[in-house]
CSV table of C-alpha atoms in Angstrom, one decimal:
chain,number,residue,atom,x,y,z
A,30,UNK,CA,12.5,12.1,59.7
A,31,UNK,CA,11.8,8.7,59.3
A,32,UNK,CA,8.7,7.4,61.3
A,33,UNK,CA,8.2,3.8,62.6
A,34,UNK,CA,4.9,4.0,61.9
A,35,UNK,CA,2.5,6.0,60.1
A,36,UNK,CA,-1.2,5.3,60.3
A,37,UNK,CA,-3.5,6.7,58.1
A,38,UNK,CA,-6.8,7.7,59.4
A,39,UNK,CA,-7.9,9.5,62.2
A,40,UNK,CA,-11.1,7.9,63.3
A,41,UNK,CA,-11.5,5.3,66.4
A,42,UNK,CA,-9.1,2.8,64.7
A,43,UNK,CA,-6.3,5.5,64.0
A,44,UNK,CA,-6.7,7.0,66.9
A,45,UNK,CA,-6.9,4.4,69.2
A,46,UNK,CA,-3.6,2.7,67.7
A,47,UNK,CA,-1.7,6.1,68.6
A,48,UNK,CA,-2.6,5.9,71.9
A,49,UNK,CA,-1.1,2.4,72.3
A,50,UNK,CA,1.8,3.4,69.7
A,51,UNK,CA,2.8,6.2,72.8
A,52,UNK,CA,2.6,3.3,75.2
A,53,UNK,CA,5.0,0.8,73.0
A,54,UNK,CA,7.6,4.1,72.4
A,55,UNK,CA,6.9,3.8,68.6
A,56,UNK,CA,7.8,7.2,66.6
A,57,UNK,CA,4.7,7.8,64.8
A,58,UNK,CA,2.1,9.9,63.1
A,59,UNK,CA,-1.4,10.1,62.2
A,60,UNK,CA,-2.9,11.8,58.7
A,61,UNK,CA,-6.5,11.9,58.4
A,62,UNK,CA,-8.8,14.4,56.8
A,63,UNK,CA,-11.0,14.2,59.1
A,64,UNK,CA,-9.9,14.3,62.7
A,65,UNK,CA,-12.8,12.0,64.7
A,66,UNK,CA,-13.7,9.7,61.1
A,67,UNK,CA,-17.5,9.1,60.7
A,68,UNK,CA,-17.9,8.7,64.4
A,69,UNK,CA,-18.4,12.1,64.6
A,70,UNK,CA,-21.6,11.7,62.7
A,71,UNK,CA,-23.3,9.8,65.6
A,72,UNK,CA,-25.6,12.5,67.3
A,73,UNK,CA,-25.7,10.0,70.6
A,74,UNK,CA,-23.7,7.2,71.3
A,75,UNK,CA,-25.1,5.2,73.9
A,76,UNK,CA,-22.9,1.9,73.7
A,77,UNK,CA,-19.4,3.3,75.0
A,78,UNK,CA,-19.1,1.4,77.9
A,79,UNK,CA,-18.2,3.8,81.1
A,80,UNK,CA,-20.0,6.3,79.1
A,81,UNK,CA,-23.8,5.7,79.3
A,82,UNK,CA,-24.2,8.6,76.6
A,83,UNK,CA,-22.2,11.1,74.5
A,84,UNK,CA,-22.0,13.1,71.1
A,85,UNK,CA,-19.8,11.2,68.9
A,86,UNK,CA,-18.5,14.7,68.1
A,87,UNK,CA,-17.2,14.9,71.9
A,88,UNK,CA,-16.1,11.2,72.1
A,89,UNK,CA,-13.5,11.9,69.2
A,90,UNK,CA,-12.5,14.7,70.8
A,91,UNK,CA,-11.6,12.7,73.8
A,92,UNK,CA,-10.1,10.3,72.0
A,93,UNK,CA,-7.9,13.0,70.2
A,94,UNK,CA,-6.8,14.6,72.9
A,95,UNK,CA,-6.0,11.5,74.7
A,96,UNK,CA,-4.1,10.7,71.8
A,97,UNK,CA,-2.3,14.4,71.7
A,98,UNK,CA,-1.4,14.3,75.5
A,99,UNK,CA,0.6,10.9,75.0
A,100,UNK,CA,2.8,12.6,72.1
A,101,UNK,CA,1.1,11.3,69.0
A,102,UNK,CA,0.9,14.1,66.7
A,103,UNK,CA,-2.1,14.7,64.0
A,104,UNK,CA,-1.8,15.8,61.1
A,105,UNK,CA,-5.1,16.5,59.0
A,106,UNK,CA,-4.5,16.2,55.4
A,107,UNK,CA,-5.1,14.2,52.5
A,108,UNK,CA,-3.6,11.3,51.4
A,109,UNK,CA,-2.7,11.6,47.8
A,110,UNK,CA,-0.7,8.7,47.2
A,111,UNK,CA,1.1,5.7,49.0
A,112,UNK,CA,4.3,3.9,47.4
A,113,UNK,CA,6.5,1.5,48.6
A,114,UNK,CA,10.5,2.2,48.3
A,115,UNK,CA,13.3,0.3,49.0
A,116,UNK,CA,13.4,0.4,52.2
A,117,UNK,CA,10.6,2.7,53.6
A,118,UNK,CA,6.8,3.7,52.9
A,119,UNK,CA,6.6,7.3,51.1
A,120,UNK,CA,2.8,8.8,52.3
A,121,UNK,CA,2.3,12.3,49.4
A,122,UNK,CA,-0.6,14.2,51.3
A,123,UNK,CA,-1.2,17.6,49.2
A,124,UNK,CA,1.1,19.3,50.8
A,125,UNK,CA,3.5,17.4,52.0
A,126,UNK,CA,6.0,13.5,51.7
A,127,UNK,CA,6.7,11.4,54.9
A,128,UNK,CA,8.4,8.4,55.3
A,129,UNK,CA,7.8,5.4,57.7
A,130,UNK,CA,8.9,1.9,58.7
A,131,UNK,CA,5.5,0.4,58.7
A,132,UNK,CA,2.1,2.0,57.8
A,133,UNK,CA,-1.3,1.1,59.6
A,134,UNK,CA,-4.3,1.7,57.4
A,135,UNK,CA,-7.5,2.6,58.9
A,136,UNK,CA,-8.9,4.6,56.6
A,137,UNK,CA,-12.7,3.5,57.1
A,138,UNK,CA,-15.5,3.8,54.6
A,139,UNK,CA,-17.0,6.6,53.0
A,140,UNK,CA,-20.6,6.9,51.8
A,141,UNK,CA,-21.7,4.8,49.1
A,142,UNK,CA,-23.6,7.1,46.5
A,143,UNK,CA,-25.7,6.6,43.6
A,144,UNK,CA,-24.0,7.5,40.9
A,145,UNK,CA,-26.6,9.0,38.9
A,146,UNK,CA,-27.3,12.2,37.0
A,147,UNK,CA,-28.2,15.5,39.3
A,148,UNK,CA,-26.8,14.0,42.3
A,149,UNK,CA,-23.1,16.0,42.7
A,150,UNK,CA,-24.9,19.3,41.2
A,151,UNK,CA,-27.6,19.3,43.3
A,152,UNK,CA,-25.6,18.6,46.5
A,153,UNK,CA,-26.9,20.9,48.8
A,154,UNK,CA,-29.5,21.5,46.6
A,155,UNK,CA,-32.0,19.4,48.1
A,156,UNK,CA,-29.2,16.1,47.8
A,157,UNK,CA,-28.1,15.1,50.9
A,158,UNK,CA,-26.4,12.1,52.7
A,159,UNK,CA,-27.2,13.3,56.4
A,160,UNK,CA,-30.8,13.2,57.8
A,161,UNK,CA,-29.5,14.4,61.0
A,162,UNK,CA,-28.3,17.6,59.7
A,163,UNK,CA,-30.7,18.8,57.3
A,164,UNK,CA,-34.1,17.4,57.9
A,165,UNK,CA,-35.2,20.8,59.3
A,166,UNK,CA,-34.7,22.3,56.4
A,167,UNK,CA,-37.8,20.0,54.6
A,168,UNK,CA,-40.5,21.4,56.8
A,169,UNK,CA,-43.9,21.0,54.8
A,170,UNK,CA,-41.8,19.4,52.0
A,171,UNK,CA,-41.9,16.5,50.4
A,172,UNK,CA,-38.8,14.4,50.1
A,173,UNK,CA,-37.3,10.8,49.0
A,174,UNK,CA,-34.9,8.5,51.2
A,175,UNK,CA,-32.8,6.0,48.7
A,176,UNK,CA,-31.9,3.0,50.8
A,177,UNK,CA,-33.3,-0.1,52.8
A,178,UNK,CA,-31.3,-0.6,55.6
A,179,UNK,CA,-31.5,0.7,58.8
A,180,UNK,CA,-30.0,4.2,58.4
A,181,UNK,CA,-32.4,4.4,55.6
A,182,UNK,CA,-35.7,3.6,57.9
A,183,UNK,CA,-33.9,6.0,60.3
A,184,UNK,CA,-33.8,9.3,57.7
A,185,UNK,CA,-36.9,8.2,56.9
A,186,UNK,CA,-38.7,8.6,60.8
A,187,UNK,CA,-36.5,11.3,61.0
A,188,UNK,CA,-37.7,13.3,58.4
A,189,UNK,CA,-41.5,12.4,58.8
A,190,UNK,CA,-41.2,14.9,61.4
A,191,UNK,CA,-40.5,17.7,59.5
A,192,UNK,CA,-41.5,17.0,56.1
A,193,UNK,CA,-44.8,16.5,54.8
A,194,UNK,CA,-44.5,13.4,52.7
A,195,UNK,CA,-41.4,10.7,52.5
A,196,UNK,CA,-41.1,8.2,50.3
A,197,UNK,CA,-38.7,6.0,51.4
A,198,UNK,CA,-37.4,4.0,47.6
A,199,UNK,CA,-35.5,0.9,48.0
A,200,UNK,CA,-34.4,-1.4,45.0
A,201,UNK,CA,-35.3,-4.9,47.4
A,202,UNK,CA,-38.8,-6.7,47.7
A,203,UNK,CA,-38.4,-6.1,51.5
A,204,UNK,CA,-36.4,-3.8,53.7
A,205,UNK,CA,-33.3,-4.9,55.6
A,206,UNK,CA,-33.8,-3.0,58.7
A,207,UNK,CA,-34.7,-4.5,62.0
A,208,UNK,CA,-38.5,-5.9,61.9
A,209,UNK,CA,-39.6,-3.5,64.8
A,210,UNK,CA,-38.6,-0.6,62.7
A,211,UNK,CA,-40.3,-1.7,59.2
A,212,UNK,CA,-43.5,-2.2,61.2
A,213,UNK,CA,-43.3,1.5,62.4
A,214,UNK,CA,-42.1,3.2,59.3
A,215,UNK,CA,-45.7,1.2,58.1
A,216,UNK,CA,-47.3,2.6,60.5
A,217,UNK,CA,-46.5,6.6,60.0
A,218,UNK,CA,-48.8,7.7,57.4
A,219,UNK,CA,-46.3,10.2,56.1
A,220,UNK,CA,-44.3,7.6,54.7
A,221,UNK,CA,-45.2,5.3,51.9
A,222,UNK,CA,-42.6,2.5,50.6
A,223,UNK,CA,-42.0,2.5,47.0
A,224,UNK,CA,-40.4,-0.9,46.6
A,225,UNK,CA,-38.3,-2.7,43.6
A,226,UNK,CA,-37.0,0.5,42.5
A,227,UNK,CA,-33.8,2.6,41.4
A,228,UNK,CA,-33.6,6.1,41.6
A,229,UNK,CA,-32.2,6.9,38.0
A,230,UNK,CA,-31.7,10.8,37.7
A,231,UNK,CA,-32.4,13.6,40.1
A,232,UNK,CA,-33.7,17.2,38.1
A,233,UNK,CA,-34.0,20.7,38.8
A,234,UNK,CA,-33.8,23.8,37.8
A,235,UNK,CA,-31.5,25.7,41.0
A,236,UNK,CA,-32.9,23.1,43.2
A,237,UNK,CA,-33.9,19.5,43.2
A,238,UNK,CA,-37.8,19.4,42.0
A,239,UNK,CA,-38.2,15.6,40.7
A,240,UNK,CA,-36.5,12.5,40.4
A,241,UNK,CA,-36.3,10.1,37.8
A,242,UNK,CA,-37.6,5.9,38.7
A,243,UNK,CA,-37.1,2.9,36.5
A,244,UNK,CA,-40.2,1.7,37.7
A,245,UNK,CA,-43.9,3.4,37.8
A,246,UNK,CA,-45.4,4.8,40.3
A,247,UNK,CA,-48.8,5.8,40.5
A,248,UNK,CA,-48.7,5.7,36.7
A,249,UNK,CA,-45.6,7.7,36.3
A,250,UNK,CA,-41.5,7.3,36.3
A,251,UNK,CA,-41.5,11.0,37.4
A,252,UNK,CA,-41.9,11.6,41.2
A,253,UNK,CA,-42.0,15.4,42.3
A,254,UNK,CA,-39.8,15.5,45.5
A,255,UNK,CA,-38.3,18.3,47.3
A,256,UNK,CA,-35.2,16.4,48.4
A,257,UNK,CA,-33.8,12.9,48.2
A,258,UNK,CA,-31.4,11.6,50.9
A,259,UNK,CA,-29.4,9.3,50.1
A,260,UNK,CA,-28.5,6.2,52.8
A,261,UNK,CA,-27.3,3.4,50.7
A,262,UNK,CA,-24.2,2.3,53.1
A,263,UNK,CA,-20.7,2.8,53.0
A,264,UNK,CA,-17.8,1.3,50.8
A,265,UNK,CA,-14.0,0.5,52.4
A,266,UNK,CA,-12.0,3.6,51.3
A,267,UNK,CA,-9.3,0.6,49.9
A,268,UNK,CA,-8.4,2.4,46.5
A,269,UNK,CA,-5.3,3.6,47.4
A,270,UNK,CA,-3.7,0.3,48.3
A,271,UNK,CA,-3.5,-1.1,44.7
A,272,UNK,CA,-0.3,0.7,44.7
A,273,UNK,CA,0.9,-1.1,47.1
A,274,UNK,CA,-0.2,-5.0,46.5
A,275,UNK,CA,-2.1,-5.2,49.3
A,276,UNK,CA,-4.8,-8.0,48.8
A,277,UNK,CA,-8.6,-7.2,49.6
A,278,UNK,CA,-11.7,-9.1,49.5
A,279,UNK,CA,-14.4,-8.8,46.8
A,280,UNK,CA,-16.0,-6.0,48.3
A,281,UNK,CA,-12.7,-4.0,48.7
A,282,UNK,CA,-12.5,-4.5,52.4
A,283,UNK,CA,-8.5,-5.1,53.2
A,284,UNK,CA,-7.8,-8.8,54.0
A,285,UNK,CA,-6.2,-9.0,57.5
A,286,UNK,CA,-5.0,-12.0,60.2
A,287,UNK,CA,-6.4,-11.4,63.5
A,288,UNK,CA,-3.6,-9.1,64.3
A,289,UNK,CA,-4.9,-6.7,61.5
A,290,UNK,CA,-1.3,-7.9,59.4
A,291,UNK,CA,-2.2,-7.8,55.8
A,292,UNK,CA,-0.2,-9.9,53.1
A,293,UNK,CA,2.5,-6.8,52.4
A,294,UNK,CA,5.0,-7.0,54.6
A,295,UNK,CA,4.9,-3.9,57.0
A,296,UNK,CA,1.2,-3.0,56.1
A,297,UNK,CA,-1.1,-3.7,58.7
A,298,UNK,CA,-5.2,-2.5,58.9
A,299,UNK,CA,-7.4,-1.4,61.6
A,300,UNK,CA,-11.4,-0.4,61.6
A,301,UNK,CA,-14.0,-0.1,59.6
A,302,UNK,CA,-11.8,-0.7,56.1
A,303,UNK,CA,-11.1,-4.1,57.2
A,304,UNK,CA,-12.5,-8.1,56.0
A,305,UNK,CA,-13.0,-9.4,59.6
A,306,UNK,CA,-16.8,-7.5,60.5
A,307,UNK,CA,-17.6,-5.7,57.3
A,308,UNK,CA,-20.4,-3.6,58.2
A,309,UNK,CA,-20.5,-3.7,61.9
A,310,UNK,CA,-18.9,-0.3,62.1
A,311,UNK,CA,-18.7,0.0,66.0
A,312,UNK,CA,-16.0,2.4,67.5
A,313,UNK,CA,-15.5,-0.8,70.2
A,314,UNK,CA,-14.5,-3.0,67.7
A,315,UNK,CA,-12.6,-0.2,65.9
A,316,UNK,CA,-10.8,0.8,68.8
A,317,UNK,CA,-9.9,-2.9,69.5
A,318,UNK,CA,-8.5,-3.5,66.0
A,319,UNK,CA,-6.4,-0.3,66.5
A,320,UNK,CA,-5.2,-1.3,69.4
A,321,UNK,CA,-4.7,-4.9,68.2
A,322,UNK,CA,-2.6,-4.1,65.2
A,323,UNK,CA,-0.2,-2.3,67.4
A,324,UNK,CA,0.8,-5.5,68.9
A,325,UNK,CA,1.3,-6.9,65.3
A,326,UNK,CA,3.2,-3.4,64.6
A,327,UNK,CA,5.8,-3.3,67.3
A,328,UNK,CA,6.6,-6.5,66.9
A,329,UNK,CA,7.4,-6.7,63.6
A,330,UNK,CA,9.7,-3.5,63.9
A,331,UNK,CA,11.5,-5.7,67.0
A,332,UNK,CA,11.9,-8.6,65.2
A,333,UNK,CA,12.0,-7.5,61.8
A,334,UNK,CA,13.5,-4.0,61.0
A,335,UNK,CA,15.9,-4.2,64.3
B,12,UNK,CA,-9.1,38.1,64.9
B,13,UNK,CA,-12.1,35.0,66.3
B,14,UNK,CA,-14.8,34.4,64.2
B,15,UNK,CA,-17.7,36.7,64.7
B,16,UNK,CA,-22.0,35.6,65.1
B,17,UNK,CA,-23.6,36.4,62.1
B,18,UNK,CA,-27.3,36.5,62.5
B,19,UNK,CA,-30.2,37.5,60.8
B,20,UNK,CA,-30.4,41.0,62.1
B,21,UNK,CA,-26.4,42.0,61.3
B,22,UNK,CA,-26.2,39.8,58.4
B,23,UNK,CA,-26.4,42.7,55.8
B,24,UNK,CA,-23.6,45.0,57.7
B,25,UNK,CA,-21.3,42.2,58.7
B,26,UNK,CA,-21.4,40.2,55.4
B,27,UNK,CA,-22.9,42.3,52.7
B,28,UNK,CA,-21.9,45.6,53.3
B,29,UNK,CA,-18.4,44.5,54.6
B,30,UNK,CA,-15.3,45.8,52.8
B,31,UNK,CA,-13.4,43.0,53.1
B,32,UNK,CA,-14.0,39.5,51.9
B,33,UNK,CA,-16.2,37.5,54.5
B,34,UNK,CA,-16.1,33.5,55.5
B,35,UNK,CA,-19.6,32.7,56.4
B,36,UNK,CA,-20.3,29.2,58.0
B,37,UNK,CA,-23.7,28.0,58.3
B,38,UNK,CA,-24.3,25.3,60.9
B,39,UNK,CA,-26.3,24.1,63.9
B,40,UNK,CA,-25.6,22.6,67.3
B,41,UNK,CA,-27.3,18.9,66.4
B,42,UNK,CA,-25.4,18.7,63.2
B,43,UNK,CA,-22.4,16.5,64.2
B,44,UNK,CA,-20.1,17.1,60.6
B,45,UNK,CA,-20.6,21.0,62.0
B,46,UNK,CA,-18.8,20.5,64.6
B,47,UNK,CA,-16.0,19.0,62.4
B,48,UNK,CA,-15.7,22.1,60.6
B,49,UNK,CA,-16.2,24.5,63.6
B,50,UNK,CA,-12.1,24.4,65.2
B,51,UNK,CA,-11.1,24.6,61.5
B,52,UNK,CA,-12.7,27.5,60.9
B,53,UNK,CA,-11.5,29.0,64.3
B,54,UNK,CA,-8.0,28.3,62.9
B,55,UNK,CA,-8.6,29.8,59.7
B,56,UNK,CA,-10.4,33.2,61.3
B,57,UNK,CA,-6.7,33.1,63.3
B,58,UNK,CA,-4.6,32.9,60.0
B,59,UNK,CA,-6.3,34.9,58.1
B,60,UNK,CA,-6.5,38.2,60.4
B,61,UNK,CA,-7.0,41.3,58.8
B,62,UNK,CA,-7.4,39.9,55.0
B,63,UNK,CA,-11.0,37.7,55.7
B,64,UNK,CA,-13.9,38.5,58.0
B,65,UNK,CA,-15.2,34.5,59.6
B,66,UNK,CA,-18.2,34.2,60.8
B,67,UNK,CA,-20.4,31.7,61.9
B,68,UNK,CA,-24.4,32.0,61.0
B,69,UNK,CA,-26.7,29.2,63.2
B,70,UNK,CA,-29.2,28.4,60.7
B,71,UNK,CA,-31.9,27.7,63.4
B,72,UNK,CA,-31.7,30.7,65.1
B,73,UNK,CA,-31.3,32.7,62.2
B,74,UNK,CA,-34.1,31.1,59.8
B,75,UNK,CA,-34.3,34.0,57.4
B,76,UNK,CA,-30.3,34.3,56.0
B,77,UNK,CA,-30.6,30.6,55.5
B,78,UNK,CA,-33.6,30.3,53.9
B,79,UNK,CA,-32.8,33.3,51.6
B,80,UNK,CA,-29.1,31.2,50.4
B,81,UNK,CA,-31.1,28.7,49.8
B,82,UNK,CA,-29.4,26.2,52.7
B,83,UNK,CA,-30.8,23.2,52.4
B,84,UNK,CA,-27.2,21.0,53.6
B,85,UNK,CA,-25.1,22.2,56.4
B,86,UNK,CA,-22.0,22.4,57.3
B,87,UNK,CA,-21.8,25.1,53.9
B,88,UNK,CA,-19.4,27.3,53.8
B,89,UNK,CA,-19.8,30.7,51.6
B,90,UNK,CA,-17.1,33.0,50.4
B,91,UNK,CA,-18.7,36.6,50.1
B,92,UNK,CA,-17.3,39.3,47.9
B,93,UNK,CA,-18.9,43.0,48.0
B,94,UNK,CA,-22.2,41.1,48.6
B,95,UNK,CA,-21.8,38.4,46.6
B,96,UNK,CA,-21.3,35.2,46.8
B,97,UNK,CA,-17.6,33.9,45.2
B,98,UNK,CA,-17.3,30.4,46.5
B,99,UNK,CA,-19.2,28.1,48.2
B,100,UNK,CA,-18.4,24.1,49.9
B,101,UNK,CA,-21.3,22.1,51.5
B,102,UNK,CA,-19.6,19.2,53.5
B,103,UNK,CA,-17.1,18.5,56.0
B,104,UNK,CA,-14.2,19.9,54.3
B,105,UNK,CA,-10.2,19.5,55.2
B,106,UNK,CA,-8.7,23.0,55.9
B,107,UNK,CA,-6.6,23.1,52.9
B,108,UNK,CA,-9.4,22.9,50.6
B,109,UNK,CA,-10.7,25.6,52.4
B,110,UNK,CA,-7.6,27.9,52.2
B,111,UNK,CA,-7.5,27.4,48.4
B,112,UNK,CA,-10.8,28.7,47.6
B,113,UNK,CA,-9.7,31.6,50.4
B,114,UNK,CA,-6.1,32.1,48.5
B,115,UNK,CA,-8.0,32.0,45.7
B,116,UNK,CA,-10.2,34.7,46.0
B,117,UNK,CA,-7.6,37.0,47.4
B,118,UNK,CA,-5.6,36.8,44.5
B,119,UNK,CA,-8.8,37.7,42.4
């Protein structure tokens, strides 16, 4: 079968634009790996209006069986590859080829990480990228949070109350986060701010014992940590649209008009992935775009491929 | 078959002592990526009646088990063979990567 539309992603964005896909009678489906997208790692969400506070695990839910009871189907997979053909979009997950009229691409971000040494082998291992889910497990520990943004000071607080000591290591001369929230992380004398500094290698033996800095502290580049968290920020999950032309900005975020069209004919964006608020990563304004580039979708497919 | 509680005090008869292969899935109810993983693994307990045990082990409730696998990440997902451990995936993971590792070990 050949779809009107396929979108790719199954967060707010994704899900959102099925919803409104139902209302405009398009034939479509959404692939996603993971149904819900990052907002399902919000623990509370207290800026859904009509919804003073709810798990972003249960918001997506909502949002996916809203989706579901409308007719759009879900499909969690994968995408392995996107290619534009004559006259259709091809979409290879692992297991299996579709083919659509247009494609909307909310894809999101994904978690920025370091890079380094240590880090994929000792995931799990005392690496982690959410505070949330495995602070407890740091009790009496000491352990280091890479970052100087706000989800940074966040891990940081958080783990303060499990963990004995965290040093929170950011690369900057001063932290990005909200001025209220650098004056309490100084204030919790189970943090101290290393500042100016990488994090260049993480070592172990079956479990993370020491990281590796490019600058001294206390008199050495060795600092004997427990755990190290990483909460550097998120990069557009773009890489797949070289295939397909599609332009992006210098940071990889997709390029889009205020109706989320890109400049391939038939490609539109939606989310978190695209140039328009880089960073704000709201569900709202993800939803919106969703919703948005429907418009910009049905259209097109009226007008266009008649 | 649903996915049975594993906890510290059945751990050893469920999972270690168990003929057939067992699924173990460590989580906890704050975790928000666990509850990702939670309806796949339902589905997988479902498909994969009568050839793997799944079971679901709260690592807050059940301190010991975790401790002693060394869980320092959740969601992780183990794959245990007569006691030992044959696979194992920390992070929310899409349900095909999980059957792999599952068809995998069958086939061992």
């Amino acid at each position: 079968m050949i779809y009107d539309l396929i979108i790719l992603g199954a967060g707010p964005a994704g899900l959102a634009a099925s919803i409104y896909a139902s209302y405009h009678k398009l034939s479509h489906l959404v692939i996603g790996d993971i149904i819900g997208g990052t907002a399902t790692e919000a623990v509370k969400i207290k800026n859904w209006p009509g919804t003073e506070m709810i798990s972003g695990v249960e918001l997506m839910q909502k949002f996916q069986y809203h989706a579901e009871g409308l007719g759009g189907k879900i499909v969690q997979a994968k995408i392995a590859g996107l290619k534009k053909g004559e006259e259709y979009f091809e979409i290879n997950t692992n297991s299996e080829n579709y083919q659509a009229k247009a494609i909307l691409v909310a894809l999101g971000t994904r978690r920025r990480k370091m890079n380094i040494p240590g880090e994929d082998k000792f995931l799990g291992k005392g690496v982690s990228y959410c505070a949330t889910c495995d602070s407890m497990f740091f009790k009496n520990k000491t352990v280091s949070v890479v970052g100087g943004g706000n989800s940074a000071a966040m891990a940081a607080s958080l783990l303060a109350e499990h963990a004995s000591k965290v040093f929170l290591i950011y690369r900057g001369a001063e932290l990005r986060c909200e001025p209220a929230t650098v004056d309490q992380l100084k204030a919790n004398s189970k943090i101290s701010i290393i500042y100016n500094t990488n994090v260049l290698e993480v070592n172990g033996d079956k479990k993370v014992e020491s990281i590796i800095l490019d600058n001294d502290y206390q008199d050495s580049k060795i600092l004997k940590v427990d755990g190290i968290f990483v909460e550097i920020g998120a990069m557009p999950s773009s890489d797949l649209l070289n295939e397909l032309g599609v332009k992006l900005n210098e940071q990889g975020y997709v390029a889009v008009d205020q109706w989320g069209k890109t400049n391939v004919s038939g490609v539109y964006a939606a989310g978190d992935i695209i140039s328009n608020t880089p960073g704000f990563n709201q569900i709202i304004t993800a939803s919106a775009d969703g919703a948005t580039a429907i418009n910009a979708v049905y259209k097109y497919l009226k007008e266009v491929r008649k | 078959m649903s996915e049975i509680t594993l906890t510290d005090a059945n751990f050893k008869i469920e999972v270690l002592d168990s003929e057939m292969a067992v699924l173990a899935d460590f989580w906890a109810p704050w975790c928000g990526p666990c509850q990702m993983v939670g309806p796949i693994v339902a589905a997988i307990a479902k498909e994969y009646e009568g050839k793997i045990k799944v079971g679901k082990l709260n690592v807050d409730e059940n301190p010991v088990t975790a401790s002693e696998y060394g869980i320092m990440s959740i969601p992780t997902i183990k794959i245990f063979k007569r006691g030992k451990i044959v696979e194992e995936m920390v992070g929310v993971q899409p349900a095909i990567a999980i059957t792999q590792k599952i068809d995998k070990v069958l086939a061992e």
